[in-house]
Amino acid sequence: MTLQDHRVPRIICHRGASGYAPENTLAAMRKAAELGGRWVEFDAKLTGDNHAILFHDDDLDRTTDGHGKVAATDWETIRRLDAGSWFGGAFHGEPVPTLSETIAELARLGLGANVEIKPCPGREEETGHMVAALLREEWPDSLPAPLLSSFSAVSLAAARRVAPGLPRAFLVSRIPADWRDRVRDLDCGAIHTSHRHLTADLVADLKEAGLAVRVYTVNDRALGGALFAWGVDGVFTDFADRLLAM
Ligand code: G3P
Ligand code: MG
């Protein structure tokens, strides 16, 4: 029986409230709660010495004052970086959070989460394994179970082996022709995809197959309205207040 999660709300704060605070930081999680968000999405990967952190890119340069590959940098170095100033002076010194720190903050805030496993190239297996193991150990009973997703089928399969009881979403930038096989192979109850190539007919097919359909990144109210009219179950947004006001 495929795991479905009917507790996931329609509006999910993408990388936290990343329109208002630096993405994938605790400040972004707090802002999401402040805006009235109930769930956040964030990206989880491993440092060079296997600490699970929240981070989107393979490189440190865009969102911190550090340089080089995340996969080649240890936690002792990453934890000293400023992951806030690139976004705005008010966030100077905001650190890169560990997954453990984030879980504790989400528990405090009462926020559910879609944990996107975002492995650095070549680290798909261990990232899926370690992120799922940490969630299995540390996720609090007070929150709805986290929803796992990944562009990497290898990571999702590894996560499934470690934590088969956690719901999974198949994540693709464009729905592939063989989506039925791929969703079945990973026993996913949902598909997460970009709005760019999605059509009303595709949404109807996905829904007909019993899948929840969630769409990124939707920052425009009219686009959100059109997607919900097609039967989409949820959207990821950087600006939760715009969509929550619908
Ligand atoms: O999980 C949905 C979305 O976050 C996937 O794309 O690049 O923003 O992580 P990206
Ligand atoms: Mg993501």
mmCIF file of C-alpha atoms and ligand atoms in Angstrom:
data_model
loop_
_atom_site.group_PDB
_atom_site.id
_atom_site.type_symbol
_atom_site.label_atom_id
_atom_site.label_comp_id
_atom_site.label_asym_id
_atom_site.label_seq_id
_atom_site.Cartn_x
_atom_site.Cartn_y
_atom_site.Cartn_z
ATOM 1 C CA MET A 1 0.000 0.000 0.000
ATOM 2 C CA THR A 2 1.549 3.280 -1.099
ATOM 3 C CA LEU A 3 1.976 5.815 1.661
ATOM 4 C CA GLN A 4 -0.110 8.913 1.132
ATOM 5 C CA ASP A 5 0.065 11.883 3.383
ATOM 6 C CA HIS A 6 -3.209 13.724 3.521
ATOM 7 C CA ARG A 7 -1.946 16.091 6.186
ATOM 8 C CA VAL A 8 0.228 18.045 3.758
ATOM 9 C CA PRO A 9 -1.374 21.489 3.328
ATOM 10 C CA ARG A 10 -1.919 23.234 -0.009
ATOM 11 C CA ILE A 11 0.713 25.887 0.646
ATOM 12 C CA ILE A 12 4.304 24.813 1.434
ATOM 13 C CA CYS A 13 7.016 27.378 2.165
ATOM 14 C CA HIS A 14 9.845 26.756 -0.308
ATOM 15 C CA ARG A 15 13.298 26.595 1.379
ATOM 16 C CA GLY A 16 11.423 28.179 4.309
ATOM 17 C CA ALA A 17 9.959 31.603 3.629
ATOM 18 C CA SER A 18 12.776 32.232 1.167
ATOM 19 C CA GLY A 19 11.240 35.379 -0.318
ATOM 20 C CA TYR A 20 11.714 37.104 3.036
ATOM 21 C CA ALA A 21 14.684 35.420 4.685
ATOM 22 C CA PRO A 22 17.777 33.557 3.449
ATOM 23 C CA GLU A 23 16.807 30.157 2.047
ATOM 24 C CA ASN A 24 17.369 27.002 4.080
ATOM 25 C CA THR A 25 18.147 28.833 7.351
ATOM 26 C CA LEU A 26 16.373 28.771 10.694
ATOM 27 C CA ALA A 27 15.450 32.430 10.103
ATOM 28 C CA ALA A 28 13.524 31.280 7.013
ATOM 29 C CA MET A 29 11.727 28.603 9.063
ATOM 30 C CA ARG A 30 10.738 31.151 11.726
ATOM 31 C CA LYS A 31 9.496 33.544 9.039
ATOM 32 C CA ALA A 32 7.417 30.751 7.477
ATOM 33 C CA ALA A 33 5.676 30.198 10.812
ATOM 34 C CA GLU A 34 5.211 33.930 11.298
ATOM 35 C CA LEU A 35 3.477 34.186 7.899
ATOM 36 C CA GLY A 36 1.044 31.454 8.918
ATOM 37 C CA GLY A 37 2.711 28.618 6.990
ATOM 38 C CA ARG A 38 2.079 25.090 8.289
ATOM 39 C CA TRP A 39 4.725 23.199 6.288
ATOM 40 C CA VAL A 40 8.123 24.033 4.865
ATOM 41 C CA GLU A 41 10.246 22.447 2.171
ATOM 42 C CA PHE A 42 14.030 22.465 2.505
ATOM 43 C CA ASP A 43 17.081 20.881 0.889
ATOM 44 C CA ALA A 44 19.255 18.458 2.882
ATOM 45 C CA LYS A 45 22.749 17.293 1.945
ATOM 46 C CA LEU A 46 26.010 16.117 3.561
ATOM 47 C CA THR A 47 29.154 18.052 4.374
ATOM 48 C CA GLY A 48 32.463 16.491 3.386
ATOM 49 C CA ASP A 49 32.628 14.817 6.804
ATOM 50 C CA ASN A 50 29.019 13.567 6.671
ATOM 51 C CA HIS A 51 27.084 16.094 8.743
ATOM 52 C CA ALA A 52 23.555 16.538 7.391
ATOM 53 C CA ILE A 53 22.900 20.228 6.725
ATOM 54 C CA LEU A 54 20.336 22.404 4.968
ATOM 55 C CA PHE A 55 21.814 23.656 1.692
ATOM 56 C CA HIS A 56 20.652 23.926 -1.905
ATOM 57 C CA ASP A 57 23.702 24.315 -4.144
ATOM 58 C CA ASP A 58 26.704 22.021 -4.653
ATOM 59 C CA ASP A 59 28.914 25.069 -4.039
ATOM 60 C CA LEU A 60 29.124 27.389 -1.043
ATOM 61 C CA ASP A 61 29.558 30.584 -3.045
ATOM 62 C CA ARG A 62 26.035 31.826 -3.859
ATOM 63 C CA THR A 63 24.494 31.669 -0.387
ATOM 64 C CA THR A 64 27.477 32.008 1.989
ATOM 65 C CA ASP A 65 30.724 33.926 2.328
ATOM 66 C CA GLY A 66 32.590 30.653 1.766
ATOM 67 C CA HIS A 67 33.957 29.157 -1.427
ATOM 68 C CA GLY A 68 34.177 25.757 -3.056
ATOM 69 C CA LYS A 69 32.326 22.483 -2.935
ATOM 70 C CA VAL A 70 30.113 21.535 0.000
ATOM 71 C CA ALA A 71 31.216 17.929 -0.510
ATOM 72 C CA ALA A 72 34.854 18.963 -0.059
ATOM 73 C CA THR A 73 34.284 21.103 3.061
ATOM 74 C CA ASP A 74 33.949 19.882 6.655
ATOM 75 C CA TRP A 75 31.295 20.934 9.149
ATOM 76 C CA GLU A 76 33.808 22.775 11.329
ATOM 77 C CA THR A 77 34.379 25.151 8.378
ATOM 78 C CA ILE A 78 30.770 25.407 7.195
ATOM 79 C CA ARG A 79 29.383 26.153 10.644
ATOM 80 C CA ARG A 80 31.452 29.354 10.798
ATOM 81 C CA LEU A 81 30.119 30.731 7.492
ATOM 82 C CA ASP A 82 27.669 33.599 7.098
ATOM 83 C CA ALA A 83 24.644 32.289 5.178
ATOM 84 C CA GLY A 84 22.553 35.423 5.709
ATOM 85 C CA SER A 85 24.404 38.521 4.455
ATOM 86 C CA TRP A 86 24.015 37.640 0.756
ATOM 87 C CA PHE A 87 20.270 38.022 1.284
ATOM 88 C CA GLY A 88 20.330 41.170 3.406
ATOM 89 C CA GLY A 89 22.197 42.980 6.159
ATOM 90 C CA ALA A 90 19.492 42.142 8.690
ATOM 91 C CA PHE A 91 20.543 38.485 8.414
ATOM 92 C CA HIS A 92 24.281 39.012 8.895
ATOM 93 C CA GLY A 93 25.810 36.008 10.631
ATOM 94 C CA GLU A 94 22.841 33.664 10.094
ATOM 95 C CA PRO A 95 24.448 30.216 10.033
ATOM 96 C CA VAL A 96 23.934 27.135 7.880
ATOM 97 C CA PRO A 97 21.792 24.897 10.099
ATOM 98 C CA THR A 98 22.263 21.207 10.640
ATOM 99 C CA LEU A 99 19.302 18.953 9.945
ATOM 100 C CA SER A 100 19.180 18.174 13.693
ATOM 101 C CA GLU A 101 18.990 21.839 14.651
ATOM 102 C CA THR A 102 16.265 22.338 12.071
ATOM 103 C CA ILE A 103 14.179 19.466 13.386
ATOM 104 C CA ALA A 104 14.359 20.958 16.888
ATOM 105 C CA GLU A 105 13.290 24.375 15.567
ATOM 106 C CA LEU A 106 10.407 22.883 13.551
ATOM 107 C CA ALA A 107 9.205 21.102 16.695
ATOM 108 C CA ARG A 108 9.273 24.399 18.569
ATOM 109 C CA LEU A 109 7.415 26.160 15.747
ATOM 110 C CA GLY A 110 4.963 23.311 15.051
ATOM 111 C CA LEU A 111 5.904 23.162 11.348
ATOM 112 C CA GLY A 112 5.677 20.031 9.184
ATOM 113 C CA ALA A 113 8.243 19.466 6.432
ATOM 114 C CA ASN A 114 8.976 18.093 3.003
ATOM 115 C CA VAL A 115 12.623 17.109 3.272
ATOM 116 C CA GLU A 116 14.158 17.230 -0.191
ATOM 117 C CA ILE A 117 17.231 15.016 -0.263
ATOM 118 C CA LYS A 118 19.639 16.986 -2.434
ATOM 119 C CA PRO A 119 22.861 14.962 -2.724
ATOM 120 C CA CYS A 120 26.100 16.409 -3.987
ATOM 121 C CA PRO A 121 27.110 14.580 -7.190
ATOM 122 C CA GLY A 122 28.358 11.081 -6.419
ATOM 123 C CA ARG A 123 26.951 11.121 -2.867
ATOM 124 C CA GLU A 124 23.418 9.951 -3.700
ATOM 125 C CA GLU A 125 23.416 6.701 -1.745
ATOM 126 C CA GLU A 126 24.949 7.933 1.510
ATOM 127 C CA THR A 127 22.928 11.150 1.509
ATOM 128 C CA GLY A 128 19.621 9.287 1.161
ATOM 129 C CA HIS A 129 20.717 6.807 3.809
ATOM 130 C CA MET A 130 21.988 9.314 6.371
ATOM 131 C CA VAL A 131 19.193 11.868 6.014
ATOM 132 C CA ALA A 132 16.492 9.205 6.374
ATOM 133 C CA ALA A 133 18.280 7.587 9.332
ATOM 134 C CA LEU A 134 18.523 10.920 11.110
ATOM 135 C CA LEU A 135 14.844 11.665 10.478
ATOM 136 C CA ARG A 136 13.905 8.223 11.759
ATOM 137 C CA GLU A 137 15.861 8.839 14.972
ATOM 138 C CA GLU A 138 15.124 12.490 15.665
ATOM 139 C CA TRP A 139 11.780 13.453 14.119
ATOM 140 C CA PRO A 140 9.381 14.294 16.975
ATOM 141 C CA ASP A 141 6.034 12.563 17.446
ATOM 142 C CA SER A 142 4.437 15.985 17.908
ATOM 143 C CA LEU A 143 4.796 16.735 14.168
ATOM 144 C CA PRO A 144 3.262 14.953 11.144
ATOM 145 C CA ALA A 145 5.721 12.506 9.567
ATOM 146 C CA PRO A 146 8.143 14.235 7.192
ATOM 147 C CA LEU A 147 7.565 13.772 3.475
ATOM 148 C CA LEU A 148 10.747 12.728 1.644
ATOM 149 C CA SER A 149 11.482 13.717 -1.945
ATOM 150 C CA SER A 150 14.490 13.785 -4.242
ATOM 151 C CA PHE A 151 15.469 14.285 -7.857
ATOM 152 C CA SER A 152 17.746 11.291 -7.224
ATOM 153 C CA ALA A 153 16.075 7.889 -7.489
ATOM 154 C CA VAL A 154 19.174 6.395 -5.839
ATOM 155 C CA SER A 155 18.739 8.678 -2.810
ATOM 156 C CA LEU A 156 15.031 7.938 -2.512
ATOM 157 C CA ALA A 157 15.639 4.193 -2.743
ATOM 158 C CA ALA A 158 18.328 4.420 -0.052
ATOM 159 C CA ALA A 159 15.976 6.440 2.167
ATOM 160 C CA ARG A 160 13.252 3.873 1.623
ATOM 161 C CA ARG A 161 15.502 1.049 2.815
ATOM 162 C CA VAL A 162 16.352 2.935 6.017
ATOM 163 C CA ALA A 163 12.937 4.418 6.765
ATOM 164 C CA PRO A 164 10.296 2.546 4.736
ATOM 165 C CA GLY A 165 7.520 4.011 6.861
ATOM 166 C CA LEU A 166 8.142 7.595 5.759
ATOM 167 C CA PRO A 167 6.024 8.845 2.827
ATOM 168 C CA ARG A 168 7.883 9.618 -0.409
ATOM 169 C CA ALA A 169 7.334 11.921 -3.369
ATOM 170 C CA PHE A 170 8.848 11.450 -6.808
ATOM 171 C CA LEU A 171 10.492 14.773 -7.739
ATOM 172 C CA VAL A 172 11.045 15.709 -11.380
ATOM 173 C CA SER A 173 11.464 18.970 -13.262
ATOM 174 C CA ARG A 174 9.290 17.505 -16.044
ATOM 175 C CA ILE A 175 6.951 14.498 -15.893
ATOM 176 C CA PRO A 176 8.686 11.684 -17.815
ATOM 177 C CA ALA A 177 6.814 9.369 -20.184
ATOM 178 C CA ASP A 178 7.494 6.391 -17.869
ATOM 179 C CA TRP A 179 6.234 8.126 -14.692
ATOM 180 C CA ARG A 180 3.964 5.208 -13.798
ATOM 181 C CA ASP A 181 6.899 2.764 -13.621
ATOM 182 C CA ARG A 182 9.143 5.162 -11.769
ATOM 183 C CA VAL A 183 6.539 6.053 -9.157
ATOM 184 C CA ARG A 184 5.763 2.371 -8.653
ATOM 185 C CA ASP A 185 9.451 1.413 -8.376
ATOM 186 C CA LEU A 186 9.942 3.866 -5.499
ATOM 187 C CA ASP A 187 6.473 3.354 -4.019
ATOM 188 C CA CYS A 188 5.705 7.063 -4.025
ATOM 189 C CA GLY A 189 2.322 8.496 -3.131
ATOM 190 C CA ALA A 190 2.992 11.882 -4.694
ATOM 191 C CA ILE A 191 4.686 13.638 -7.593
ATOM 192 C CA HIS A 192 6.384 17.001 -7.132
ATOM 193 C CA THR A 193 7.168 18.884 -10.327
ATOM 194 C CA SER A 194 7.745 22.283 -11.894
ATOM 195 C CA HIS A 195 4.759 24.221 -13.236
ATOM 196 C CA ARG A 196 6.687 24.956 -16.444
ATOM 197 C CA HIS A 197 5.801 21.849 -18.416
ATOM 198 C CA LEU A 198 2.664 20.788 -16.576
ATOM 199 C CA THR A 199 -0.708 20.608 -18.350
ATOM 200 C CA ALA A 200 -4.289 20.085 -17.162
ATOM 201 C CA ASP A 201 -4.380 16.701 -18.936
ATOM 202 C CA LEU A 202 -1.202 15.531 -17.224
ATOM 203 C CA VAL A 203 -2.556 16.547 -13.821
ATOM 204 C CA ALA A 204 -5.765 14.613 -14.576
ATOM 205 C CA ASP A 205 -3.716 11.491 -15.461
ATOM 206 C CA LEU A 206 -1.598 11.748 -12.314
ATOM 207 C CA LYS A 207 -4.678 12.231 -10.131
ATOM 208 C CA GLU A 208 -6.417 9.335 -11.881
ATOM 209 C CA ALA A 209 -3.460 7.174 -10.821
ATOM 210 C CA GLY A 210 -4.071 8.169 -7.201
ATOM 211 C CA LEU A 211 -1.078 10.461 -6.813
ATOM 212 C CA ALA A 212 -0.938 13.726 -4.917
ATOM 213 C CA VAL A 213 0.468 16.428 -7.220
ATOM 214 C CA ARG A 214 2.489 19.353 -5.847
ATOM 215 C CA VAL A 215 4.100 22.049 -7.927
ATOM 216 C CA TYR A 216 7.118 24.375 -7.544
ATOM 217 C CA THR A 217 7.855 27.292 -7.487
ATOM 218 C CA VAL A 218 4.590 29.232 -7.491
ATOM 219 C CA ASN A 219 4.968 32.843 -6.417
ATOM 220 C CA ASP A 220 2.059 34.242 -8.379
ATOM 221 C CA ARG A 221 -1.501 34.081 -7.112
ATOM 222 C CA ALA A 222 -3.045 33.726 -10.594
ATOM 223 C CA LEU A 223 -0.761 30.790 -11.398
ATOM 224 C CA GLY A 224 -1.646 29.175 -8.069
ATOM 225 C CA GLY A 225 -5.339 29.583 -8.778
ATOM 226 C CA ALA A 226 -5.002 28.010 -12.219
ATOM 227 C CA LEU A 227 -3.061 25.034 -10.847
ATOM 228 C CA PHE A 228 -5.573 24.415 -8.055
ATOM 229 C CA ALA A 229 -8.359 24.571 -10.658
ATOM 230 C CA TRP A 230 -6.567 21.743 -12.509
ATOM 231 C CA GLY A 231 -6.721 19.675 -9.314
ATOM 232 C CA VAL A 232 -3.175 20.207 -8.059
ATOM 233 C CA ASP A 233 -2.927 19.337 -4.355
ATOM 234 C CA GLY A 234 -0.268 21.792 -3.245
ATOM 235 C CA VAL A 235 2.248 24.408 -4.299
ATOM 236 C CA PHE A 236 5.711 25.383 -3.073
ATOM 237 C CA THR A 237 6.116 29.125 -2.752
ATOM 238 C CA ASP A 238 8.777 31.609 -1.654
ATOM 239 C CA PHE A 239 6.003 34.066 -0.690
ATOM 240 C CA ALA A 240 3.519 32.158 1.458
ATOM 241 C CA ASP A 241 1.535 35.261 2.334
ATOM 242 C CA ARG A 242 0.570 35.819 -1.329
ATOM 243 C CA LEU A 243 -0.797 32.296 -1.708
ATOM 244 C CA LEU A 244 -2.275 31.933 1.783
ATOM 245 C CA ALA A 245 -4.359 35.025 1.095
ATOM 246 C CA MET A 246 -6.147 33.261 -1.792
HETATM 247 O O1 G3P B 1 11.214 20.328 -3.772
HETATM 248 C C1 G3P B 1 10.711 21.236 -4.678
HETATM 249 C C2 G3P B 1 11.787 22.173 -5.181
HETATM 250 O O2 G3P B 1 12.493 22.690 -4.082
HETATM 251 C C3 G3P B 1 12.746 21.508 -6.123
HETATM 252 O O3 G3P B 1 13.664 22.387 -6.716
HETATM 253 O O4 G3P B 1 15.857 23.466 -6.930
HETATM 254 O O5 G3P B 1 14.135 24.522 -5.524
HETATM 255 O O6 G3P B 1 15.271 22.457 -4.777
HETATM 256 P P1 G3P B 1 14.781 23.231 -5.950
HETATM 257 MG MG MG B 2 14.195 22.024 -2.923
#
